[in-house]
XYZ file of C-alpha atoms in Angstrom:
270
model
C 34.877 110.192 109.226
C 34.469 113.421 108.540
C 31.159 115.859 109.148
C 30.528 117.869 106.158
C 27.392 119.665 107.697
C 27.200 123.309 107.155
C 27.327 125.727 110.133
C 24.186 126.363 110.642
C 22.339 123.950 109.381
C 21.184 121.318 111.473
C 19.796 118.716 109.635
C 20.942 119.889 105.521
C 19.436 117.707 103.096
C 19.219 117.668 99.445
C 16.314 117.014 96.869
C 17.061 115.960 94.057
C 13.933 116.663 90.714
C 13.017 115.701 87.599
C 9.832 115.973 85.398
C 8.645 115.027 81.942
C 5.218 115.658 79.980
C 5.617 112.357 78.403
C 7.615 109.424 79.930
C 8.399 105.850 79.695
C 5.891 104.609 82.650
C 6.403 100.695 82.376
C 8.947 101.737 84.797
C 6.437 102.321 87.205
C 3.628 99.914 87.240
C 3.858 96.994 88.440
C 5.275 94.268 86.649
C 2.569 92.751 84.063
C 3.740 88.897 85.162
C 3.192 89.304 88.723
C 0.431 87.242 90.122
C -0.239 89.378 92.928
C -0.525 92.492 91.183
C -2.345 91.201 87.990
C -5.112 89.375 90.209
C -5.498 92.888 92.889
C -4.242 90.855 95.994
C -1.696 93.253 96.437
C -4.138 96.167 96.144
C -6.485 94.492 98.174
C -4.106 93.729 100.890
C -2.300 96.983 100.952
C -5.959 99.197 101.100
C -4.978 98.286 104.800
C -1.591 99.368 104.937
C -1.484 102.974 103.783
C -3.876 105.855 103.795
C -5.886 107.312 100.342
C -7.012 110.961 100.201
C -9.310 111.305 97.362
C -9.479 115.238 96.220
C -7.872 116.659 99.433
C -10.282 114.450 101.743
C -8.507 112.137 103.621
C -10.179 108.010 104.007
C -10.618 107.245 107.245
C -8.954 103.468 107.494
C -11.789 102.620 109.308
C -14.440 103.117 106.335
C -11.850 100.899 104.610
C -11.879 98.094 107.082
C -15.872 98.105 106.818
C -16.029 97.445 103.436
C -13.554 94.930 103.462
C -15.551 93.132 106.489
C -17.531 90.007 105.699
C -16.041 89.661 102.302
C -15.459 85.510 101.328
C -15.664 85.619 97.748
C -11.695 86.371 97.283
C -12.197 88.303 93.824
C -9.292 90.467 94.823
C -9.577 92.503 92.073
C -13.113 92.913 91.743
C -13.364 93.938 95.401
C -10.623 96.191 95.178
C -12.100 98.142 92.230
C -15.495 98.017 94.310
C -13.637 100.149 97.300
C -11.911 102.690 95.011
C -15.539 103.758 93.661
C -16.465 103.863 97.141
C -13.966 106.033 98.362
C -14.380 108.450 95.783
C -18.777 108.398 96.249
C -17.313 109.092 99.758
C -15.915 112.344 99.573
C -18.180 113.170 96.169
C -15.610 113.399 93.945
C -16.184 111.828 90.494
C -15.439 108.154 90.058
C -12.790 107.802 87.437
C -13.921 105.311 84.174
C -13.306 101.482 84.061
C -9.770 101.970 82.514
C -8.089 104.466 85.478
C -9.510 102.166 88.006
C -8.179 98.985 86.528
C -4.743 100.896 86.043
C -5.189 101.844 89.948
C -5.627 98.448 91.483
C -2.515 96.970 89.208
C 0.015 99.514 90.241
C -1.549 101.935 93.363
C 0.565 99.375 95.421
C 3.673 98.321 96.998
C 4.540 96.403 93.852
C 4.368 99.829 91.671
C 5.204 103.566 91.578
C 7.122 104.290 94.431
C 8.089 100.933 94.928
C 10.019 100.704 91.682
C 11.484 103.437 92.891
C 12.990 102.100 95.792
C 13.882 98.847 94.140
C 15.604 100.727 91.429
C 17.249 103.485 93.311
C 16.989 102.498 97.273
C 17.769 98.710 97.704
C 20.348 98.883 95.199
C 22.501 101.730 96.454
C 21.900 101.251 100.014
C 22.800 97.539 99.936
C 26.054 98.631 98.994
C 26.433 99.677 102.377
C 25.252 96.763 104.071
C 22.126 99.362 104.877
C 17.862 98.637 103.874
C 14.892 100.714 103.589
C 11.854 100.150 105.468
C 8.612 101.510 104.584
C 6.982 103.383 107.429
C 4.880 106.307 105.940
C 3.111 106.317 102.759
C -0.050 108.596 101.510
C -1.372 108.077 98.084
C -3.611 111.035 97.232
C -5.843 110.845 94.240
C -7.929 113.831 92.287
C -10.440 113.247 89.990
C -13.113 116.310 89.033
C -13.754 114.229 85.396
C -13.932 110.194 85.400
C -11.437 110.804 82.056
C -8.582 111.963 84.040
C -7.270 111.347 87.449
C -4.562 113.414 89.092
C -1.969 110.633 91.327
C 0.559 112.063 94.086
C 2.377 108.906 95.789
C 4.385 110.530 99.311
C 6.557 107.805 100.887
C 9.111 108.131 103.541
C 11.301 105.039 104.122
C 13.738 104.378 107.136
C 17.239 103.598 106.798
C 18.682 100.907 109.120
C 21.626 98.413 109.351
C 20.896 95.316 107.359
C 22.271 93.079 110.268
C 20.284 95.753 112.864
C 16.780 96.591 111.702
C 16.433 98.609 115.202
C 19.285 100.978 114.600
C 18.397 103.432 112.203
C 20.734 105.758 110.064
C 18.008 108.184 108.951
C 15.149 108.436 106.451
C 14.970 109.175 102.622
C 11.467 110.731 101.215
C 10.084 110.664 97.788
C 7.187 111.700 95.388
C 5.857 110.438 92.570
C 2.697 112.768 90.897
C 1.705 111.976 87.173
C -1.908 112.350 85.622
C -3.812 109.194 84.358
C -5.937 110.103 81.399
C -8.121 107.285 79.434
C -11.490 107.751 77.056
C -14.470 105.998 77.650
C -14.778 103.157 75.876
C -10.939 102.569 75.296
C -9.518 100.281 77.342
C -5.548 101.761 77.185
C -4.379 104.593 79.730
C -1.599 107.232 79.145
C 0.655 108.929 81.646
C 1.560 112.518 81.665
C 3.002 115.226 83.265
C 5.285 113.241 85.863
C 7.154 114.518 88.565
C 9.769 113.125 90.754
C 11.827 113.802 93.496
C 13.877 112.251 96.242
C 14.855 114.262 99.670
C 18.477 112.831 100.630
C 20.316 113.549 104.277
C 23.857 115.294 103.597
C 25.112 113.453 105.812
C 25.299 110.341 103.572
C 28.474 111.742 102.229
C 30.207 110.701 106.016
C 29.544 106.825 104.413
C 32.177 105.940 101.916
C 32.575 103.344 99.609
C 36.152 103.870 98.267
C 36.146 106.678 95.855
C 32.200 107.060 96.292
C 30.340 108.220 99.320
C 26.421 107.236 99.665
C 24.933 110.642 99.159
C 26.716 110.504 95.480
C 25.808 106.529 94.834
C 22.026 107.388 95.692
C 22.505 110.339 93.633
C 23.723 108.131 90.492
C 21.258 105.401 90.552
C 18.389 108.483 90.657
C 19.631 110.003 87.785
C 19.661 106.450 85.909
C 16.168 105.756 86.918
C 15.185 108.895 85.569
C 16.596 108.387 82.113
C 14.867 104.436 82.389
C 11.430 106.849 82.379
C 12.479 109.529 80.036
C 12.569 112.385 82.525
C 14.830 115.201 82.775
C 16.607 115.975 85.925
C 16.080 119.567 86.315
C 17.441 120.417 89.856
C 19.048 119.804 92.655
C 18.230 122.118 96.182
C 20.135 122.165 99.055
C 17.525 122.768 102.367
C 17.384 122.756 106.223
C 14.666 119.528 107.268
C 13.354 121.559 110.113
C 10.386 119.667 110.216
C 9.672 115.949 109.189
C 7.645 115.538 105.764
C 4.158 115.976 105.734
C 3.136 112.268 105.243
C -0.328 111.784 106.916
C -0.285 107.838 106.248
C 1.470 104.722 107.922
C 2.502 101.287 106.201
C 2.748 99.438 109.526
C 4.627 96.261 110.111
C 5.570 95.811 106.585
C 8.649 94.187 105.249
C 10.955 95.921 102.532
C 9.681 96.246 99.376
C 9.011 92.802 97.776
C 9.134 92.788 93.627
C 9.595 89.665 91.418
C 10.345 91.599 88.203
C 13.892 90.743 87.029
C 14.609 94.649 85.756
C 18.297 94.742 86.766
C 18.990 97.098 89.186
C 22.529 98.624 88.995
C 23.354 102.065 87.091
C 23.526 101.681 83.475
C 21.481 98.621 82.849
């Protein structure tokens, strides 16, 4: 196996971009037919499992946990929605409308955004390898200044480890999702704009080789066809030293991989 790392360069990694004004964003919420997403259990169950800064003011997980307390009326969604506008009275910002909060609790989970991005581009291209991500550092940060419009960043970090050994880990992949939410009062549709992606791959995926095709290049492909699934243009590709791990200020602890019961096939070209 050979090492293609350039001299000098430590720990070279590539990220890989695309944006679009307008874009095909079924592709990121969550399924409409799942249960758990439709009825806000996942939201409600993941509030615990990642981190929310609301315009640059991160939640403390412990102001989440006390809201949650003493709740027995299992309204998932109704709860959920109940948080969000708490969070944001929290830290002052301005609550967004009815719409951007339903919108939120659907797919502001492991069931959309980022997660269709690793069941589209991660599980698929990694299993090819006999390799699976795990989710262990996620921040979803949210600005709203009018309750019309809502700015969403998702940062997620996933580690890569032999399917048959969980504890042995390869190395990690990060992503980010940002788009803007925008819905008028009184209308209960909600548009996506302005969306930017990107995915931060180690170089040294190349040393794993699948006949003709190394990793690095299969991760590569199944980006680029998830990007044209959404209608964004790839528009670059930099080569970097990782001298410092990604600023993700959030942990999913204890989680499985990423669970999804949409049947979207999965494999370039479909």
């Amino acid at each position: 196996m050979s090492n293609s790392t350039p001299e000098g360069k430590e720990n070279p990694v590539v990220t890989l971009k695309a944006q679009a004004e307008k874009f095909d964003y079924s592709k990121l919420r969550a399924d409409e037919n799942n249960v758990k997403a439709s009825s806000g259990e996942q939201m409600y169950l993941d509030l615990n499992r990642m981190r929310f800064v609301i315009n640059e003011q991160e939640i403390d997980p412990s102001f989440i946990s006390a809201l949650k307390k003493g709740d027995e009326n299992q309204n998932y969604r109704l709860f959920a929605k109940e948080i969000f506008k708490e969070m944001f009275v929290h830290t002052g910002a301005e609550i967004p409308n009815s719409s951007i909060l339903e919108e939120l609790i659907t797919s502001c989970n492991q069931l959309g955004y980022e997660g269709n991005l690793s069941f589209y581009v991660n599980e698929p291209a990694l299993s090819s390898h006999g390799l699976v991500p795990y989710v262990h550092e996620k921040t979803m940060n949210i600005n709203c200044t009018n309750s019309s419009s809502a700015v969403v960043k998702s940062d997620m970090s996933v580690s890569v480890a032999k399917f048959n050994n969980p504890e042995e880990k390869i190395c990690d992949l990060s992503s980010s999702i940002e788009f803007t939410l925008e819905s008028q009062d009184g209308k209960d549709d909600v548009t996506y704009k302005d969306g930017k992606l990107s995915l931060t791959v180690p170089r040294e995926l190349k040393n794993y080789k699948d006949g003709d095709k190394n990793l690095f290049d299969i991760i590569k492909e199944y980006f680029y066809k998830f990007c044209e699934k959404l209608g964004f243009k790839f528009e670059t590709e930099i080569e970097h030293d990782l001298d410092k791990p990604p600023k993700v200020n959030s942990h999913l602890e204890n989680m499985e991989p990423p669970i999804h019961s949409n049947e979207h096939g999965n494999t370039p070209g479909n």
